[in-house]
GROMACS .gro file of C-alpha atoms in nm:
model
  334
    1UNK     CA    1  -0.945   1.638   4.211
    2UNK     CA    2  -1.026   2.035   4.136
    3UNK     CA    3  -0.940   2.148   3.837
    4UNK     CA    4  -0.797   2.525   3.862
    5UNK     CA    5  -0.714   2.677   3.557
    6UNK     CA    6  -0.516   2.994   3.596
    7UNK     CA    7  -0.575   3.297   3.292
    8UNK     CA    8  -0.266   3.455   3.269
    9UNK     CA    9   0.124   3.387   3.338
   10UNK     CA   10   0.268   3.731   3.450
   11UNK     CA   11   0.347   3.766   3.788
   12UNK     CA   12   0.015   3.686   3.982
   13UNK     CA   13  -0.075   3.424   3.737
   14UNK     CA   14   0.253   3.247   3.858
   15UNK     CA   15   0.222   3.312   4.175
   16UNK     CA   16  -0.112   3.172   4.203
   17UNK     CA   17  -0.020   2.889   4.041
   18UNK     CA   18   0.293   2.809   4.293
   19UNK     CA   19   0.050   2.863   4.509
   20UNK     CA   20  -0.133   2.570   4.418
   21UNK     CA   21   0.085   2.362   4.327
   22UNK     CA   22   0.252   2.375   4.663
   23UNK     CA   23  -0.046   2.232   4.782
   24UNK     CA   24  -0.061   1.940   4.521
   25UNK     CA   25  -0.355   2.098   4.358
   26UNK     CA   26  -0.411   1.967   3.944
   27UNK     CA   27  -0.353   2.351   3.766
   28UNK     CA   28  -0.383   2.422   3.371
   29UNK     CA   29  -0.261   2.794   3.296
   30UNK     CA   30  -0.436   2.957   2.977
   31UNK     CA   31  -0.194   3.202   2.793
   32UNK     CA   32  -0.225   3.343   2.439
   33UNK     CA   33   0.114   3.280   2.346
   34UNK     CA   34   0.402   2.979   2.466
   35UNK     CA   35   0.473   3.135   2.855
   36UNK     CA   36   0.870   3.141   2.887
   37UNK     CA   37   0.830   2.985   3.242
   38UNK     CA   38   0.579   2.773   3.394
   39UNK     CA   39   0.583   2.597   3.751
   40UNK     CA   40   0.645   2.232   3.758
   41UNK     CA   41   0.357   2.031   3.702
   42UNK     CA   42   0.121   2.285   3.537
   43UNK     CA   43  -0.078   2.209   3.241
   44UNK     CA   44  -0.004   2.485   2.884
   45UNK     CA   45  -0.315   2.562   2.716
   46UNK     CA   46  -0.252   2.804   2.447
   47UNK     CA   47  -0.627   3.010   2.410
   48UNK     CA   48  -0.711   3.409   2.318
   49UNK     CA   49  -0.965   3.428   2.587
   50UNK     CA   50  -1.092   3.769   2.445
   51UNK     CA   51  -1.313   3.553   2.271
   52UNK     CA   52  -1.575   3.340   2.476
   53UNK     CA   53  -1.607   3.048   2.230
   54UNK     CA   54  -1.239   2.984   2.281
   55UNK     CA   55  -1.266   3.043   2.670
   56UNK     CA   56  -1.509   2.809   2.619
   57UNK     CA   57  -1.324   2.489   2.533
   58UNK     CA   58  -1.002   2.640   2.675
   59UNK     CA   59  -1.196   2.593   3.048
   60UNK     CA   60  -1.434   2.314   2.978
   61UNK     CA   61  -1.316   2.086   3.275
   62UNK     CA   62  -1.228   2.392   3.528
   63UNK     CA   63  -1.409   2.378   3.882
   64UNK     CA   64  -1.192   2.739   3.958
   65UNK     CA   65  -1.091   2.970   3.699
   66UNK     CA   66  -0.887   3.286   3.825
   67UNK     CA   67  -0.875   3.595   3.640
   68UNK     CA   68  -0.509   3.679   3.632
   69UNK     CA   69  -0.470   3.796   3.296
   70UNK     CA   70  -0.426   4.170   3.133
   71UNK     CA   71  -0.423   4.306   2.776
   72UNK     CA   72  -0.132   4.544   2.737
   73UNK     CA   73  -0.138   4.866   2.949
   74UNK     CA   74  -0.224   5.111   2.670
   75UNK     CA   75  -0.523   4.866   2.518
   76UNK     CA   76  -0.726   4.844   2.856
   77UNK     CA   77  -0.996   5.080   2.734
   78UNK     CA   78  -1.033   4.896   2.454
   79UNK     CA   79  -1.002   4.522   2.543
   80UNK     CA   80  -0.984   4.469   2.886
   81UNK     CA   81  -1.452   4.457   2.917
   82UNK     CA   82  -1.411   4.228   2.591
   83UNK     CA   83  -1.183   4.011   2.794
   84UNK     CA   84  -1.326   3.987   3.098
   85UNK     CA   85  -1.697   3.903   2.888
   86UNK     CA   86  -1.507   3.608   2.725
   87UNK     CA   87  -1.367   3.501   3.058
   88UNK     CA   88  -1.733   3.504   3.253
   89UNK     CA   89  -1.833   3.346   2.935
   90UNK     CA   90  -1.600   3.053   2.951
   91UNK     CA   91  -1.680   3.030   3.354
   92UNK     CA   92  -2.052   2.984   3.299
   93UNK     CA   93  -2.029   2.715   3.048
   94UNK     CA   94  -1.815   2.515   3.222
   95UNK     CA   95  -2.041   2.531   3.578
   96UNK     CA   96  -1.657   2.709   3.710
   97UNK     CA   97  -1.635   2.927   4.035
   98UNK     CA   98  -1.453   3.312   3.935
   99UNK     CA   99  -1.166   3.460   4.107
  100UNK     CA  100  -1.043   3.745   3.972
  101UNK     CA  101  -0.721   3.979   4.036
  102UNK     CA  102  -0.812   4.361   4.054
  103UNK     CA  103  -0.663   4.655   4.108
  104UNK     CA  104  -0.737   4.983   4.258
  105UNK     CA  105  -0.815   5.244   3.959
  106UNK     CA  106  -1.158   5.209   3.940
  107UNK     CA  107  -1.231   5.400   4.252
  108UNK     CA  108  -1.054   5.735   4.113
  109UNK     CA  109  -0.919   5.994   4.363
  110UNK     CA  110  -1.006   5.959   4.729
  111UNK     CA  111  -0.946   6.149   5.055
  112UNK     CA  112  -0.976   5.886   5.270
  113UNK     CA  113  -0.832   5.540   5.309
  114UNK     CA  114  -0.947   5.254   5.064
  115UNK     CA  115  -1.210   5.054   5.117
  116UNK     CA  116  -1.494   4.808   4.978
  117UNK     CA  117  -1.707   5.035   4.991
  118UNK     CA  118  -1.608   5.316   4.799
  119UNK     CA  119  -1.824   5.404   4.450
  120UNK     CA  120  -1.646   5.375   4.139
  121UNK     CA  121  -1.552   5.751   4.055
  122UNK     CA  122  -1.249   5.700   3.839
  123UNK     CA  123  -1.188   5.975   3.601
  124UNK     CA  124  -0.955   5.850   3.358
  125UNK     CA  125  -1.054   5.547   3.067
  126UNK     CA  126  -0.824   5.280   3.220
  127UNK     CA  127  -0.979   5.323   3.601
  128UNK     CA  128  -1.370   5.299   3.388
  129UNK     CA  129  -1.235   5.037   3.214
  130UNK     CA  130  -1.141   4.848   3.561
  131UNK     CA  131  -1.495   4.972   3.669
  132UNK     CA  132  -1.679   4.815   3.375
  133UNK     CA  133  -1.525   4.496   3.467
  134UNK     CA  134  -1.611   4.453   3.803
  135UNK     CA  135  -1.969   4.518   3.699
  136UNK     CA  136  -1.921   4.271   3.408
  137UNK     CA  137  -1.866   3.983   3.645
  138UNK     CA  138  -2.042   4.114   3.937
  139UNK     CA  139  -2.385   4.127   3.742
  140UNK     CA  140  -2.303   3.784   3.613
  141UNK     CA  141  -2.311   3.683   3.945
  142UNK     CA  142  -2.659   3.838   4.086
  143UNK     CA  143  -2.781   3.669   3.784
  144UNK     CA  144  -2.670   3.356   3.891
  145UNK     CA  145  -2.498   3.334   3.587
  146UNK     CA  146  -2.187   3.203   3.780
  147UNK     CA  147  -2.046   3.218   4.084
  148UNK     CA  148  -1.763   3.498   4.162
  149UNK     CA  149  -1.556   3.683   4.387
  150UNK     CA  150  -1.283   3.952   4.366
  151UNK     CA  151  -0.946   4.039   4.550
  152UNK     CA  152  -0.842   4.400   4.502
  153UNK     CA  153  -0.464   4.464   4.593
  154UNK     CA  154  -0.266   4.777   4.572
  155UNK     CA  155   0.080   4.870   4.334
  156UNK     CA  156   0.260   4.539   4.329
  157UNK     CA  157   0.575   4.401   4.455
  158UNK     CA  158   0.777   4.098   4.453
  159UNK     CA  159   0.947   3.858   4.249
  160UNK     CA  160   0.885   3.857   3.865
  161UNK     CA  161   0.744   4.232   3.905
  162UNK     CA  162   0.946   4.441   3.686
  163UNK     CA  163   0.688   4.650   3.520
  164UNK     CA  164   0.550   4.836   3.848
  165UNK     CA  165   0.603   5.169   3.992
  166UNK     CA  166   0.844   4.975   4.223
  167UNK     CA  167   0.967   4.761   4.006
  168UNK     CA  168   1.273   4.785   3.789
  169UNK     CA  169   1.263   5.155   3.933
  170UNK     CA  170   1.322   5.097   4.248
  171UNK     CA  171   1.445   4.709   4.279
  172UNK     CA  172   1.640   4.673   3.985
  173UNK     CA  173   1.793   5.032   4.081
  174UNK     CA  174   1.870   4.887   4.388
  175UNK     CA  175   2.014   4.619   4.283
  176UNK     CA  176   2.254   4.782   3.991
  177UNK     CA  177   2.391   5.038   4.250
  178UNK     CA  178   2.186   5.324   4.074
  179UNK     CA  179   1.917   5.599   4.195
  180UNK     CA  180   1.550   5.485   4.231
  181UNK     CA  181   1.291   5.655   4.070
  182UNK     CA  182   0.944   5.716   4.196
  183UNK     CA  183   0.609   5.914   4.125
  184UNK     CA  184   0.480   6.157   4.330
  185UNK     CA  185   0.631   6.271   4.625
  186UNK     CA  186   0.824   6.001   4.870
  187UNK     CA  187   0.710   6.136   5.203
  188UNK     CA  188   0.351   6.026   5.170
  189UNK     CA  189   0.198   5.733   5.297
  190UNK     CA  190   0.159   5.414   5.000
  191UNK     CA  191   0.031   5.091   5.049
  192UNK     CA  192   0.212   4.827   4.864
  193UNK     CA  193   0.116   4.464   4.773
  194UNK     CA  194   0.364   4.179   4.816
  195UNK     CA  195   0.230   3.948   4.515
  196UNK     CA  196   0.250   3.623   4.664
  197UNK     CA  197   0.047   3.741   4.984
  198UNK     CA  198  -0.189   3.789   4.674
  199UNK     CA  199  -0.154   3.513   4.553
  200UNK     CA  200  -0.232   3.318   4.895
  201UNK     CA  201  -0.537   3.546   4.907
  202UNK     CA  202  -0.703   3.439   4.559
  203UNK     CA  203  -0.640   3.096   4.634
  204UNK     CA  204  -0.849   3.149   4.934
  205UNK     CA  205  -1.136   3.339   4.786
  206UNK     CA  206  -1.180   3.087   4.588
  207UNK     CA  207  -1.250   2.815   4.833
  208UNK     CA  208  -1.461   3.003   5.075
  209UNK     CA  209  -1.859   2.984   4.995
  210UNK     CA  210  -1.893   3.349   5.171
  211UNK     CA  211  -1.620   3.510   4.982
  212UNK     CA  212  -1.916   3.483   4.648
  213UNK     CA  213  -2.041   3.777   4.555
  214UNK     CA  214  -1.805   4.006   4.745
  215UNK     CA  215  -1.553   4.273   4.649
  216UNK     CA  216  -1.192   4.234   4.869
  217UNK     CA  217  -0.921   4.422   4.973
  218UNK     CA  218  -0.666   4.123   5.003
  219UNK     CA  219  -0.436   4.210   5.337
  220UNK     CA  220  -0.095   4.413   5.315
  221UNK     CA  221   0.173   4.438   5.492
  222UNK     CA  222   0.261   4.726   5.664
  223UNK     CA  223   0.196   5.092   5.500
  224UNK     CA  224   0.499   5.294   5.531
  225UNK     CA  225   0.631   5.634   5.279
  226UNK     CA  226   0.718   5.567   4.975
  227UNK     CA  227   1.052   5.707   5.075
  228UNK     CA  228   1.090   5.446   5.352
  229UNK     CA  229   0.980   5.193   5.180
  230UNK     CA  230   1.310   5.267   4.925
  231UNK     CA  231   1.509   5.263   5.229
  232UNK     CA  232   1.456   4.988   5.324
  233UNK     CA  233   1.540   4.824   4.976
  234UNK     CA  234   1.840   4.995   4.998
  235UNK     CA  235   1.891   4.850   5.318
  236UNK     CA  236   1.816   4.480   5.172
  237UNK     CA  237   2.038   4.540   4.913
  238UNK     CA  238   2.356   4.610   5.085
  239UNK     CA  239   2.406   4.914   4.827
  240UNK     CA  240   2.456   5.298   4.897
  241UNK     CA  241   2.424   5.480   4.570
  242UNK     CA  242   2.512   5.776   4.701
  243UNK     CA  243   2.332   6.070   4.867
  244UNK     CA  244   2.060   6.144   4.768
  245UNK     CA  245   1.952   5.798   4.617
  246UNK     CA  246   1.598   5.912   4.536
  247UNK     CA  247   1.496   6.063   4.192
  248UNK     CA  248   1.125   6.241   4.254
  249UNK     CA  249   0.924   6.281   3.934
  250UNK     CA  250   0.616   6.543   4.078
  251UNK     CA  251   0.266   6.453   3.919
  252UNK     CA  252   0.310   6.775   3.712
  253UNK     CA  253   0.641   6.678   3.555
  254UNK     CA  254   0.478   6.314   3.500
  255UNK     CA  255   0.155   6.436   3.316
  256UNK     CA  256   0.332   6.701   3.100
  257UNK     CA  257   0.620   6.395   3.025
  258UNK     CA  258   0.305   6.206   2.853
  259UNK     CA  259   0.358   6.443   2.579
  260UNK     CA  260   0.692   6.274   2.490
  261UNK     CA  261   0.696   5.918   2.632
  262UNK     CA  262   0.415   5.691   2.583
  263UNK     CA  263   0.500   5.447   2.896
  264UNK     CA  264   0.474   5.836   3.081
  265UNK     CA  265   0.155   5.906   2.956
  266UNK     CA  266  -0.005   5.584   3.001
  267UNK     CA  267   0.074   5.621   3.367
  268UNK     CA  268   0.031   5.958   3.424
  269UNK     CA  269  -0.368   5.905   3.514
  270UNK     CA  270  -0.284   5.758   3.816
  271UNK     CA  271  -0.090   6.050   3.929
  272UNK     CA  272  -0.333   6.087   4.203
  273UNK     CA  273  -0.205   5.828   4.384
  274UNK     CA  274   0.102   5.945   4.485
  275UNK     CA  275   0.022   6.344   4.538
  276UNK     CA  276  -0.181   6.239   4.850
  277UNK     CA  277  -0.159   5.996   5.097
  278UNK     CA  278  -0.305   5.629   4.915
  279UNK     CA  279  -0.372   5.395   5.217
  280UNK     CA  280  -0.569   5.053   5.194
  281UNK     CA  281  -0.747   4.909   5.414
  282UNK     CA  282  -0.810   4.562   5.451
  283UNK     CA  283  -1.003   4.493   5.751
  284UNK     CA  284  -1.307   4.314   5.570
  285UNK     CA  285  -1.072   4.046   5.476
  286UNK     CA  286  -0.918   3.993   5.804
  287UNK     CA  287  -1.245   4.013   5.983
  288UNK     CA  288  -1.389   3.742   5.784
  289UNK     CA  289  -1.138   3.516   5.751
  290UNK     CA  290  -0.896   3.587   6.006
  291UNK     CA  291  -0.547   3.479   6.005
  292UNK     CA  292  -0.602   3.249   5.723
  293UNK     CA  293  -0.371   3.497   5.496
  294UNK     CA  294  -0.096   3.633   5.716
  295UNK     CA  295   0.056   3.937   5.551
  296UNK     CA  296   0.425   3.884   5.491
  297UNK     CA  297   0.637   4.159   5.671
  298UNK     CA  298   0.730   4.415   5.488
  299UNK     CA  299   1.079   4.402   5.558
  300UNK     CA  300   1.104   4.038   5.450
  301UNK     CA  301   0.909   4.067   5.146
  302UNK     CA  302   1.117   4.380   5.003
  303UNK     CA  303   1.440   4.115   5.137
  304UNK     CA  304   1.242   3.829   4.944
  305UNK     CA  305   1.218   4.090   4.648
  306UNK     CA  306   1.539   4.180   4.617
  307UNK     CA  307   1.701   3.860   4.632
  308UNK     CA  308   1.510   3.765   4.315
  309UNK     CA  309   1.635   4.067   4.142
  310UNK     CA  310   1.972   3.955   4.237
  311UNK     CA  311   1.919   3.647   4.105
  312UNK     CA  312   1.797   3.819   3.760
  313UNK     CA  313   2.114   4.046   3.758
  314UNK     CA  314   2.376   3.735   3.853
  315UNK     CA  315   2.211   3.523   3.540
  316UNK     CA  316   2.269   3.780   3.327
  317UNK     CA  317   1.943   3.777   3.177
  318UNK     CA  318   1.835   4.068   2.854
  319UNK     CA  319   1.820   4.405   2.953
  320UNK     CA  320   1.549   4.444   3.154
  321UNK     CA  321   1.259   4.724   3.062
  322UNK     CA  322   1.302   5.100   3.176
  323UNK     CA  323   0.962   5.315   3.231
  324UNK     CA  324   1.150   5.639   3.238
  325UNK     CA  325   1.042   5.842   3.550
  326UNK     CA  326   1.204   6.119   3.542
  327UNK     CA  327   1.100   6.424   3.283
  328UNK     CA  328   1.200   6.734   3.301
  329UNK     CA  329   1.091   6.867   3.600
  330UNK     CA  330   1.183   6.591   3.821
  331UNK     CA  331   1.410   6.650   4.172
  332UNK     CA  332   1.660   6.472   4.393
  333UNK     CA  333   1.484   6.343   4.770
  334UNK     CA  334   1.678   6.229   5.027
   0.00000   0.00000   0.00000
């Protein structure tokens, strides 16, 4: 049977191993420290991948290894090439296949929609950082080093994802009865990612032979304003918070809140993205491999979304975590 070995056990991680393990598949997930939850059936192996001897023995029997894993948001710069040089590390001594989880950052600003073939002209050190990655394990590759592929989604969504622009800002608002919060300004066209329409994605780079060597945009559902997007998981929700149940934060009022929250300035490079129009496309993917990853709607994934975050609220789980979005500066949108 394949061996697939999963690095990381936040909210991809786990939903690539469901994934699997809905399909019987053997999975071992790699994690620095104990995970709190694991799917059924998955294998712990405890391992600090940053260095490549212990990615080493940590993936000695993998056929698949996927990249799921992220130092913490304010370290990228500084760990995140180190990490991914273990990882590829680990890969090629064990003969494994690379799948790894991207983002977005390293192409920078744009004016046009999002695609493949865009150059890497981020700006800020966390979109570089991304950058120098990608050419990490793609180089590894043309050297025949290993054998790799990529799946690029946009700002996440779905269950487990608290610590996203939509996440306990918007769904756990939701949720509690309370005002979301977003970046940027609502009206303008966002693609989102549903998480385990990654998920399905990864799994399916790594079977396919022709996915090697590529760079892909894994499919979305539809792209809709930020603005509707919180409608709608108002809508889910049940819950009218009152008019208007939008708080705004503009990219100004974000970048010059760095100055007195850290969570703020760590996320005030990407303030880009929401001061213009940040649309992905994904044709590449669904050219090549057709219907083989059906986007979820979007109105059933923000429903699937928000029923986990009811779940969260009825266990009465800690307090979740805040990323305060609105400084000074920030304004009501209906």
């Amino acid at each position: 049977m394949t061996q697939h070995v999963v690095v990381g056990a936040g909210p991809v991680g786990l939903a690539v191993m469901e994934r699997l393990r809905e399909r019987g598949a053997d999975v071992a997930a790699v994690t620095r420290h104990d995970p709190d939850f694991l799917p059924e059936g998955v294998e712990s192996r405890l391992a600090d991948v940053l260095y490549p001897d212990r990615a080493v023995t940590a993936f000695a029997d993998a056929d698949i290894v996927y990249h799921c894993a992220k130092p913490p948001y304010d370290q990228w710069p500084e760990l995140f090439p180190d990490l991914t040089r273990g990882i590829v590390a680990g890969v090629e001594a064990a003969g494994a296949r690379l799948v790894v989880a991207e983002n977005l950052y390293m192409y920078g600003p744009v004016q046009a929609r999002l695609s493949e073939d865009l150059p890497y002209a981020a700006t800020g050190p966390k979109g570089q950082a991304r950058a120098e990655c990608a050419d990490i394990v793609l180089d590894a590759h043309e050297a025949g080093r290993i054998e790799a592929t990529i799946g690029r989604a946009s700002d996440f969504f779905g269950p487990r994802v608290r610590e996203s622009v939509v996440g306990e800002q918007v769904f756990g608002a939701a949720v509690a009865g309370k005002r979301a919060k977003v970046f940027g300004d609502p009206r303008l066209a966002h693609t989102y990612t549903y998480v385990p329409d990654f998920a399905r994605a990864l799994v399916l780079l790594g079977e396919r032979d022709e996915a090697l060597g590529e760079v892909w945009h894994v499919p979305n559902p539809e792209t809709v304003s930020t603005r509707r997007f919180v409608d709608l998981v108002y809508e889910a929700a049940d819950i009218d918070p009152g008019f208007p149940h939008i708080i705004a934060a503009p990219g100004v009022a974000l970048t010059l809140g760095g100055y007195l929250s850290a969570p703020l300035k760590e996320l005030s490079e990407m303030r880009y993205a929401f001061e213009e129009p940040y649309v992905v496309r994904d044709a590449k993917f669904r050219e090549a491999f057709g219907d083989a990853v059906e986007p979820t709607p979007l109105a059933d994934a923000i429903a699937e979304t928000v029923a986990w975050f009811e779940s969260q609220r009825e266990a009465d789980e800690t307090e979740p975590i805040h990323i305060e979005t609105a400084p000074e500066g920030a304004t009501e949108s209906a």
